[in-house]
Amino acid sequence: MILATAELIGIFKWLHGLLVDLGLKEPWLTVVVYGLLSVTIFGVLCLIALFLVWWERKIAGHIQQRFGPMRNGWHGWYQTVMDALKLLQKEDILVDTRDRPVFFWAPVICFVAAFLAYIVIPFGKGLIVADLNIGILYIIAITTFTVISLLMAGWGSHNKYALLGGMRSAAQVVSYEVPMVASILTVIIFSGSLSMVDITESQQGNFIFNWFIFRPPFGIIAFITYIIAATAEANRTPFDIPEAEQELVAGFNIEYSGMKFAMFFLAEFVNMFTVSAIATTLFLGGWNGPLLPSWLWFLGKTLLVVLLLMVFRWTFPRLRVDQLMEFAWKFLVPLTFANLILAGWMKYAGWYW
Amino acid sequence: MLEYLAVLIFIAAGIGVVLFTFFFARLLRPSNPYPEKTINYECSELPFGTPWVQFNNRFYIFGLIFVIFDVEAVFLFPWAVAFGQLGLYALIEMVIFIVILFYGIYYAWRKGALKWV
């Protein structure tokens, strides 16, 4: 991500031209370009995840008045690279009573579900893989597959802790899906489109005050409810009962080791980045911003939201299961739907800018 | 419609990359299973009974309520997209729809279905 937007687009234009010169015809040309893009996105995601893991450990350390990783390089900057190398060499310990296909495919689905969301996330002006016109609906649909993979991991492990973690995670993610959708709908009323690019462009202009979060009162309410629901969707503290270390040991991924565990871990951090990127696109104006290049604005805002989620994790205590479910259904769901109706009324009456 | 091809390609690429990583790790890692290693983990006790048991029906009830709201979301998405052109009539209709659904939630609440025991 060192290159400017125009240069990045330039590289792909050049590649496109090269492929045309090689004599590729239309459907195949698109296939090859998208194939290259998918590998690029995978590389970027791995870098982001490596950075986020390191960052989370540093933040955790400093919040708890220690240093965090310090040994590998300056302030331990390549600690996670070494961790990844270690995980690569670890033995894959397999339970012989496991449900074989389910156990094997769970990490694959978990990662692919997290990976697919990046087709429609606009990293900057024009920096988007494919601007699907159902953008945000597609993301909601795809990221829900994570639940299935967690259930599969819980069932396939043939372990009581794992199954309990999987079931809890299904109940939790499913419950927080409803307020999340309702807060997203609040934005869609105003943008009039589901496409991520259109949503971003509807927040252009007026310095920074056209960002959705600056539309009181429904914008800020929708942002807060979205962040709460997204924290629960990403299975992070204070909503991390699926993998509560003290009671379920590690929850659904207890029987996984080596690279299979690494995939769950990678998917968790990729998911965290995804929900932050969605929050940025919907509420914080996406790539819009004065002076700086668009991808820098997007990355900066997204990392700020990630920082918020990390601070949540290390400062809040974990909720109980009953508190969690009652908070979702008795507080968040009525609040978000009331907010939706309020936003609809204000859109109709024209009380917004 | 050609851009929806990206979804298919990303699915294939995602699965391919993960399977390649598993394969690559297989070349590097040791493999030394023995019976103690392959029983499942239960805090160092010998596991008893099967973990594949019947589950609390709370999960089922929350699943049901979720399905209702997810179906509602199906109706809400086109409504929200077209809201700019529809005006007051659509707003009142959707308020009625949401109120009816919330009567359902209220009923479940009073019956104690939202209580996690």
Coordinates of C-alpha atoms in Angstrom, one line a residue:
Chain A
M1 CA 0.0 0.0 0.0
I2 CA 2.9 2.3 -0.6
L3 CA 1.8 3.3 -4.1
A4 CA -0.6 6.1 -4.8
T5 CA -4.0 5.2 -6.2
A6 CA -3.3 6.3 -9.8
E7 CA -0.1 4.2 -9.9
L8 CA -1.9 1.1 -8.6
I9 CA -4.6 1.5 -11.2
G10 CA -1.8 2.2 -13.7
I11 CA -0.1 -1.2 -12.9
F12 CA -3.4 -3.0 -13.5
K13 CA -4.0 -1.1 -16.7
W14 CA -0.5 -2.1 -17.9
L15 CA -1.1 -5.7 -17.0
H16 CA -4.5 -5.6 -18.7
G17 CA -2.9 -4.2 -21.9
L18 CA -0.2 -6.8 -21.7
L19 CA -2.8 -9.6 -21.5
V20 CA -4.7 -8.1 -24.4
D21 CA -1.4 -8.1 -26.4
L22 CA -1.0 -11.8 -25.5
G23 CA -4.3 -12.4 -27.3
L24 CA -6.6 -13.3 -24.4
K25 CA -10.4 -13.0 -25.2
E26 CA -13.0 -11.5 -23.0
P27 CA -14.2 -13.9 -20.4
W28 CA -10.7 -15.2 -19.9
L29 CA -9.2 -11.8 -19.7
T30 CA -11.5 -10.9 -16.8
V31 CA -10.8 -14.3 -15.1
V32 CA -7.0 -13.7 -15.2
V33 CA -7.3 -10.1 -14.0
Y34 CA -9.6 -11.1 -11.1
G35 CA -7.3 -14.0 -10.3
L36 CA -4.3 -11.7 -10.0
L37 CA -6.4 -9.3 -7.9
S38 CA -7.4 -12.1 -5.6
V39 CA -3.8 -13.1 -4.9
T40 CA -2.9 -9.4 -4.3
I41 CA -5.8 -9.0 -1.8
F42 CA -4.7 -12.2 -0.1
G43 CA -1.2 -10.8 0.3
V44 CA -2.4 -7.5 1.6
L45 CA -4.7 -9.2 4.1
C46 CA -1.9 -11.3 5.4
L47 CA 0.2 -8.2 5.9
I48 CA -2.7 -6.4 7.6
A49 CA -3.3 -9.4 9.9
L50 CA 0.4 -9.7 10.8
F51 CA 0.4 -6.1 11.7
L52 CA -2.8 -6.2 13.6
V53 CA -1.7 -9.2 15.8
W54 CA 1.5 -7.3 16.7
W55 CA -0.4 -4.1 17.3
E56 CA -3.0 -5.8 19.5
R57 CA -0.2 -7.4 21.6
K58 CA 1.5 -4.1 22.0
I59 CA -1.7 -2.4 23.0
A60 CA -2.6 -5.1 25.5
G61 CA 0.9 -4.9 26.9
H62 CA 0.8 -1.1 27.4
I63 CA -2.7 -1.2 28.9
Q64 CA -1.5 -3.7 31.4
Q65 CA 1.7 -1.8 32.1
R66 CA 4.1 -4.1 30.4
F67 CA 5.9 -3.8 27.0
G68 CA 4.5 -6.7 25.0
P69 CA 6.8 -8.4 22.5
M70 CA 10.2 -6.8 22.5
R71 CA 12.7 -9.4 21.4
N72 CA 12.4 -9.6 17.6
G73 CA 13.5 -6.4 16.0
W74 CA 12.6 -2.9 17.1
H75 CA 9.8 -3.2 19.6
G76 CA 9.3 -6.8 18.4
W77 CA 8.0 -5.7 15.0
Y78 CA 8.5 -9.1 13.3
Q79 CA 7.3 -11.1 16.2
T80 CA 4.1 -12.3 14.4
V81 CA 6.2 -13.3 11.3
M82 CA 8.1 -15.6 13.6
D83 CA 4.9 -16.9 15.2
A84 CA 3.5 -17.7 11.7
L85 CA 6.7 -19.6 10.8
K86 CA 6.4 -21.5 14.1
L87 CA 2.8 -22.4 13.4
L88 CA 3.8 -23.6 10.0
Q89 CA 6.2 -26.2 11.6
K90 CA 3.8 -27.4 14.3
E91 CA 2.4 -30.9 14.2
D92 CA -1.2 -31.2 13.3
I93 CA -2.7 -33.1 16.2
L94 CA -5.9 -34.7 15.1
V95 CA -8.5 -36.3 17.4
D96 CA -9.4 -39.7 15.9
T97 CA -13.1 -39.5 16.9
R98 CA -13.5 -36.2 14.9
D99 CA -16.0 -35.8 12.1
R100 CA -13.4 -35.8 9.3
P101 CA -14.9 -33.7 6.5
V102 CA -16.5 -31.2 8.8
F103 CA -13.4 -30.8 10.9
F104 CA -11.3 -30.3 7.7
W105 CA -13.5 -27.8 5.9
A106 CA -14.3 -25.6 8.9
P107 CA -11.1 -23.5 8.8
V108 CA -11.3 -23.2 5.0
I109 CA -14.9 -21.9 5.1
C110 CA -14.0 -19.6 8.0
F111 CA -11.2 -18.0 6.0
V112 CA -13.0 -17.9 2.7
A113 CA -16.0 -16.2 4.3
A114 CA -13.7 -13.5 5.7
F115 CA -11.8 -13.2 2.5
L116 CA -14.8 -12.8 0.1
A117 CA -15.9 -9.5 1.8
Y118 CA -12.9 -7.8 0.3
I119 CA -14.4 -7.9 -3.2
V120 CA -16.6 -4.9 -2.5
I121 CA -14.6 -2.9 0.1
P122 CA -13.3 0.4 -1.5
F123 CA -9.8 1.0 -0.2
G124 CA -9.7 4.3 -2.0
K125 CA -11.0 6.2 -5.0
G126 CA -11.2 3.5 -7.7
L127 CA -9.4 0.9 -5.5
I128 CA -12.1 -1.7 -5.4
V129 CA -12.0 -5.1 -6.9
A130 CA -15.6 -5.1 -8.3
D131 CA -18.2 -2.6 -7.5
L132 CA -21.2 -5.0 -7.1
N133 CA -24.5 -3.1 -7.0
I134 CA -25.6 -5.1 -4.0
G135 CA -22.4 -4.3 -2.1
I136 CA -23.4 -4.1 1.6
L137 CA -26.1 -6.8 1.3
Y138 CA -23.5 -9.1 -0.2
I139 CA -21.1 -8.5 2.7
I140 CA -23.8 -9.3 5.2
A141 CA -24.7 -12.4 3.4
I142 CA -21.1 -13.6 3.0
T143 CA -19.8 -12.9 6.5
T144 CA -22.7 -14.8 8.0
F145 CA -20.9 -18.0 6.7
T146 CA -18.5 -17.5 9.5
V147 CA -21.2 -18.8 11.9
I148 CA -21.5 -22.0 9.9
S149 CA -17.8 -22.5 10.0
L150 CA -17.7 -22.0 13.8
L151 CA -20.6 -24.5 14.2
M152 CA -18.8 -26.9 12.0
A153 CA -15.6 -26.5 14.0
G154 CA -17.6 -27.1 17.2
W155 CA -19.3 -30.1 15.9
G156 CA -16.4 -31.7 14.1
S157 CA -14.0 -31.5 17.0
H158 CA -15.9 -34.0 19.0
N159 CA -15.3 -32.0 22.1
K160 CA -17.7 -30.6 24.7
Y161 CA -16.0 -27.3 25.0
A162 CA -15.8 -26.9 21.3
L163 CA -19.5 -27.7 20.7
L164 CA -20.5 -25.4 23.5
G165 CA -18.4 -22.6 22.0
G166 CA -19.9 -23.2 18.6
M167 CA -23.5 -23.1 19.8
R168 CA -22.9 -20.0 21.8
S169 CA -21.3 -18.3 18.9
A170 CA -24.2 -19.2 16.6
A171 CA -26.7 -17.8 19.1
Q172 CA -24.7 -14.7 19.7
V173 CA -23.9 -13.8 16.1
V174 CA -27.4 -14.5 15.0
S175 CA -28.8 -12.2 17.7
Y176 CA -26.5 -9.3 16.9
E177 CA -27.1 -9.7 13.2
V178 CA -30.5 -8.0 13.6
P179 CA -29.4 -4.7 15.2
M180 CA -26.4 -4.6 12.8
V181 CA -28.7 -4.9 9.8
A182 CA -31.0 -2.2 11.2
S183 CA -28.2 0.2 11.8
I184 CA -26.9 -0.4 8.3
L185 CA -30.4 0.3 6.8
T186 CA -30.3 3.7 8.5
V187 CA -27.4 4.6 6.2
I188 CA -29.1 3.0 3.1
I189 CA -32.2 5.2 3.5
F190 CA -30.0 8.2 2.9
S191 CA -27.6 6.9 0.3
G192 CA -30.4 5.3 -1.7
S193 CA -28.0 2.5 -2.9
L194 CA -26.5 -0.7 -1.7
S195 CA -23.2 -0.2 -3.6
M196 CA -20.2 0.6 -1.4
V197 CA -18.9 3.2 -3.9
D198 CA -22.3 5.0 -4.1
I199 CA -22.6 5.0 -0.3
T200 CA -19.1 6.6 0.0
E201 CA -19.9 9.1 -2.7
S202 CA -23.1 10.2 -1.0
Q203 CA -21.0 11.4 1.9
Q204 CA -18.8 13.7 -0.2
G205 CA -18.3 17.4 0.3
N206 CA -19.0 19.9 3.0
F207 CA -15.4 19.5 4.5
I208 CA -16.0 16.4 6.7
F209 CA -19.5 17.2 7.9
N210 CA -21.3 15.1 5.3
W211 CA -20.0 12.0 6.9
F212 CA -22.9 10.0 8.1
I213 CA -21.7 10.0 11.8
F214 CA -22.1 13.8 11.8
R215 CA -25.9 13.7 11.1
P216 CA -27.4 14.0 14.5
P217 CA -29.1 12.3 16.1
F218 CA -29.7 9.1 14.1
G219 CA -26.2 9.0 12.5
I220 CA -24.3 8.8 15.8
I221 CA -26.8 6.3 17.3
A222 CA -26.5 4.1 14.3
F223 CA -22.7 4.3 14.5
I224 CA -22.7 3.3 18.2
T225 CA -25.1 0.4 17.7
Y226 CA -23.2 -0.8 14.7
I227 CA -19.9 -0.8 16.6
I228 CA -21.5 -2.8 19.4
A229 CA -23.1 -5.3 17.1
A230 CA -19.9 -5.5 15.0
T231 CA -17.8 -6.3 18.1
A232 CA -20.2 -9.1 18.8
E233 CA -20.1 -10.3 15.2
A234 CA -16.3 -10.4 15.3
N235 CA -16.5 -12.5 18.5
R236 CA -14.4 -10.1 20.5
T237 CA -14.4 -9.1 24.1
P238 CA -16.7 -8.0 25.8
F239 CA -18.8 -10.4 23.6
D240 CA -16.3 -13.2 23.3
I241 CA -18.2 -15.9 25.2
P242 CA -17.7 -18.4 22.3
E243 CA -14.0 -18.6 23.1
A244 CA -14.0 -17.4 26.7
E245 CA -10.6 -18.6 27.9
Q246 CA -11.4 -19.1 31.5
E247 CA -14.5 -21.2 31.0
L248 CA -14.3 -22.9 27.6
V249 CA -10.5 -23.0 27.4
A250 CA -10.5 -21.8 23.7
G251 CA -14.0 -22.5 22.6
F252 CA -14.6 -23.8 19.0
N253 CA -10.9 -23.9 18.0
I254 CA -9.7 -26.0 21.0
E255 CA -8.8 -29.1 19.0
Y256 CA -7.1 -27.2 16.1
S257 CA -3.4 -26.9 15.9
G258 CA -0.8 -25.8 13.4
M259 CA -1.9 -24.3 10.2
K260 CA -5.6 -25.0 10.8
F261 CA -5.5 -23.0 13.9
A262 CA -3.6 -20.3 12.1
M263 CA -6.5 -20.0 9.6
F264 CA -9.0 -19.4 12.4
F265 CA -6.7 -16.8 13.9
L266 CA -6.1 -15.1 10.6
A267 CA -9.8 -15.1 9.8
E268 CA -10.5 -13.5 13.2
F269 CA -8.2 -10.5 12.5
V270 CA -9.4 -10.2 8.9
N271 CA -13.0 -10.1 10.2
M272 CA -12.0 -7.4 12.7
F273 CA -10.5 -5.4 9.8
T274 CA -13.7 -6.0 7.7
V275 CA -16.1 -4.7 10.3
S276 CA -13.9 -1.7 10.8
A277 CA -13.7 -1.1 7.0
I278 CA -17.5 -1.3 6.8
A279 CA -17.9 1.1 9.7
T280 CA -15.5 3.5 7.9
T281 CA -17.4 3.2 4.6
L282 CA -20.8 3.6 6.0
F283 CA -20.4 6.1 8.8
L284 CA -17.0 7.8 8.6
G285 CA -17.1 8.8 4.9
G286 CA -15.0 6.0 3.5
W287 CA -12.1 7.5 1.4
N288 CA -13.5 11.1 1.6
G289 CA -11.4 13.6 3.4
P290 CA -9.5 16.8 2.6
L291 CA -5.8 17.1 1.5
L292 CA -4.5 13.5 2.0
P293 CA -4.8 10.8 -0.7
S294 CA -8.0 8.8 -0.5
W295 CA -6.4 5.4 0.4
L296 CA -4.6 7.0 3.3
W297 CA -7.8 8.4 4.7
F298 CA -9.5 5.1 4.4
L299 CA -6.6 3.2 6.1
G300 CA -6.3 5.8 8.8
K301 CA -10.0 5.7 9.7
T302 CA -10.2 2.0 9.6
L303 CA -7.2 1.6 11.8
L304 CA -8.8 4.1 14.2
V305 CA -11.9 1.9 14.4
V306 CA -9.7 -1.2 14.9
L307 CA -7.9 0.7 17.7
L308 CA -11.3 1.3 19.3
L309 CA -12.2 -2.4 19.1
M310 CA -8.8 -3.3 20.7
V311 CA -9.2 -0.8 23.5
F312 CA -12.7 -2.4 24.1
R313 CA -11.1 -5.8 24.4
W314 CA -8.5 -4.8 27.0
T315 CA -10.7 -2.5 29.2
F316 CA -14.1 -4.2 29.4
P317 CA -15.0 -7.3 31.3
R318 CA -16.8 -10.1 29.5
L319 CA -20.6 -10.3 29.6
R320 CA -22.5 -13.4 30.7
V321 CA -24.6 -15.3 28.2
D322 CA -27.9 -14.1 29.6
Q323 CA -26.8 -10.5 29.8
L324 CA -25.5 -10.8 26.2
M325 CA -28.8 -12.1 24.8
E326 CA -31.0 -9.8 26.8
F327 CA -28.9 -6.8 25.8
A328 CA -29.3 -7.7 22.1
W329 CA -33.1 -8.4 22.1
K330 CA -34.4 -6.1 24.8
F331 CA -32.3 -3.1 24.2
L332 CA -30.4 -3.0 20.9
V333 CA -33.2 -4.3 18.6
P334 CA -35.9 -1.9 19.8
L335 CA -33.4 1.0 19.8
T336 CA -32.1 0.4 16.3
F337 CA -35.6 0.0 14.8
A338 CA -36.8 3.1 16.6
N339 CA -33.7 4.9 15.2
L340 CA -34.5 3.5 11.7
I341 CA -38.1 5.0 11.9
L342 CA -36.7 8.3 13.2
A343 CA -34.2 8.4 10.3
G344 CA -37.0 7.6 7.8
W345 CA -39.1 10.4 9.3
M346 CA -36.2 12.9 9.1
K347 CA -35.4 11.9 5.6
Y348 CA -39.1 12.4 4.6
A349 CA -39.3 15.8 6.4
G350 CA -35.9 16.9 5.1
W351 CA -34.4 17.6 8.5
Y352 CA -30.9 16.7 7.6
W353 CA -28.0 18.1 5.5
Chain B
M1 CA -22.8 -9.0 -14.9
L2 CA -19.2 -9.9 -15.6
E3 CA -18.2 -8.5 -12.2
Y4 CA -20.0 -11.2 -10.4
L5 CA -17.4 -13.5 -11.9
A6 CA -15.1 -12.0 -9.3
V7 CA -17.1 -13.7 -6.5
L8 CA -16.6 -17.2 -8.1
I9 CA -12.9 -16.5 -8.7
F10 CA -12.4 -15.3 -5.2
I11 CA -14.1 -18.4 -3.8
A12 CA -11.8 -20.6 -5.9
A13 CA -8.7 -18.5 -5.0
G14 CA -9.5 -18.5 -1.3
I15 CA -10.0 -22.2 -1.1
G16 CA -7.0 -22.8 -3.3
V17 CA -4.7 -20.6 -1.1
V18 CA -5.8 -22.2 2.1
L19 CA -5.5 -25.8 0.7
F20 CA -2.0 -24.8 -0.6
T21 CA -1.0 -23.6 2.9
F22 CA -2.2 -26.9 4.4
F23 CA -0.2 -28.8 1.8
F24 CA 2.9 -26.7 2.3
A25 CA 2.7 -27.1 6.1
R26 CA 2.4 -30.8 5.6
L27 CA 5.8 -30.9 3.9
L28 CA 7.4 -29.1 6.8
R29 CA 5.8 -30.4 10.0
P30 CA 6.6 -33.5 11.9
S31 CA 3.9 -36.2 12.4
N32 CA 4.1 -38.3 15.5
P33 CA 0.6 -39.3 16.7
Y34 CA 0.2 -41.7 19.6
P35 CA -3.0 -42.8 21.4
E36 CA -2.7 -40.2 24.2
K37 CA -2.4 -37.4 21.7
T38 CA -5.4 -38.4 19.7
I39 CA -8.1 -38.5 22.4
N40 CA -9.9 -35.2 22.8
Y41 CA -9.0 -32.6 25.3
E42 CA -11.0 -32.4 28.5
C43 CA -8.5 -30.7 30.9
S44 CA -6.3 -33.8 31.1
E45 CA -9.2 -36.1 32.3
L46 CA -10.2 -39.1 30.3
P47 CA -13.3 -37.9 28.3
F48 CA -16.5 -39.6 29.3
G49 CA -19.7 -39.8 27.3
T50 CA -20.2 -38.3 23.9
P51 CA -20.2 -34.6 23.4
W52 CA -22.7 -34.8 20.7
V53 CA -25.7 -34.4 23.0
Q54 CA -29.1 -32.8 22.8
F55 CA -28.9 -29.1 23.3
N56 CA -30.8 -26.5 25.3
N57 CA -33.9 -25.5 23.3
R58 CA -33.2 -21.8 24.1
F59 CA -30.9 -21.8 21.0
Y60 CA -33.8 -23.0 18.9
I61 CA -36.1 -20.3 20.2
F62 CA -33.6 -17.6 19.5
G63 CA -33.1 -19.1 16.1
L64 CA -36.8 -18.8 15.4
I65 CA -37.0 -15.2 16.5
F66 CA -33.9 -14.5 14.3
V67 CA -35.6 -16.0 11.3
I68 CA -38.6 -13.7 11.7
F69 CA -36.3 -10.6 11.8
D70 CA -34.2 -11.8 8.9
V71 CA -37.2 -12.2 6.8
E72 CA -38.2 -8.7 7.8
A73 CA -34.7 -7.5 6.7
V74 CA -35.5 -9.0 3.3
F75 CA -38.4 -6.6 3.0
L76 CA -36.6 -3.7 4.6
F77 CA -33.7 -3.6 2.1
P78 CA -35.6 -2.8 -1.0
W79 CA -37.8 -0.4 1.1
A80 CA -34.7 1.5 2.3
V81 CA -33.1 1.7 -1.2
A82 CA -36.3 3.1 -2.8
F83 CA -37.3 5.2 0.2
G84 CA -36.2 8.5 -1.5
Q85 CA -38.8 8.0 -4.2
L86 CA -41.6 6.5 -2.1
G87 CA -42.4 9.2 0.5
L88 CA -44.8 9.2 3.4
Y89 CA -47.0 6.3 2.4
A90 CA -44.0 3.9 2.5
L91 CA -42.9 5.2 5.8
I92 CA -46.3 4.7 7.4
E93 CA -46.6 1.2 5.9
M94 CA -43.2 0.2 7.3
V95 CA -44.0 1.6 10.7
I96 CA -47.1 -0.6 10.8
F97 CA -45.0 -3.6 9.7
I98 CA -42.4 -3.0 12.4
V99 CA -45.0 -2.4 15.1
I100 CA -46.7 -5.7 14.2
L101 CA -43.3 -7.5 14.5
F102 CA -42.5 -5.8 17.7
Y103 CA -45.8 -7.0 19.1
G104 CA -44.4 -10.4 18.4
I105 CA -41.2 -9.6 20.3
Y106 CA -43.3 -8.2 23.2
Y107 CA -45.3 -11.4 23.3
A108 CA -42.1 -13.5 23.4
W109 CA -40.8 -11.2 26.1
R110 CA -43.9 -11.6 28.3
K111 CA -43.8 -15.3 27.8
G112 CA -40.2 -15.3 29.0
A113 CA -38.8 -16.6 25.8
L114 CA -36.1 -13.9 25.8
K115 CA -34.9 -14.9 29.2
W116 CA -31.8 -17.1 29.1
V117 CA -31.8 -19.4 32.1

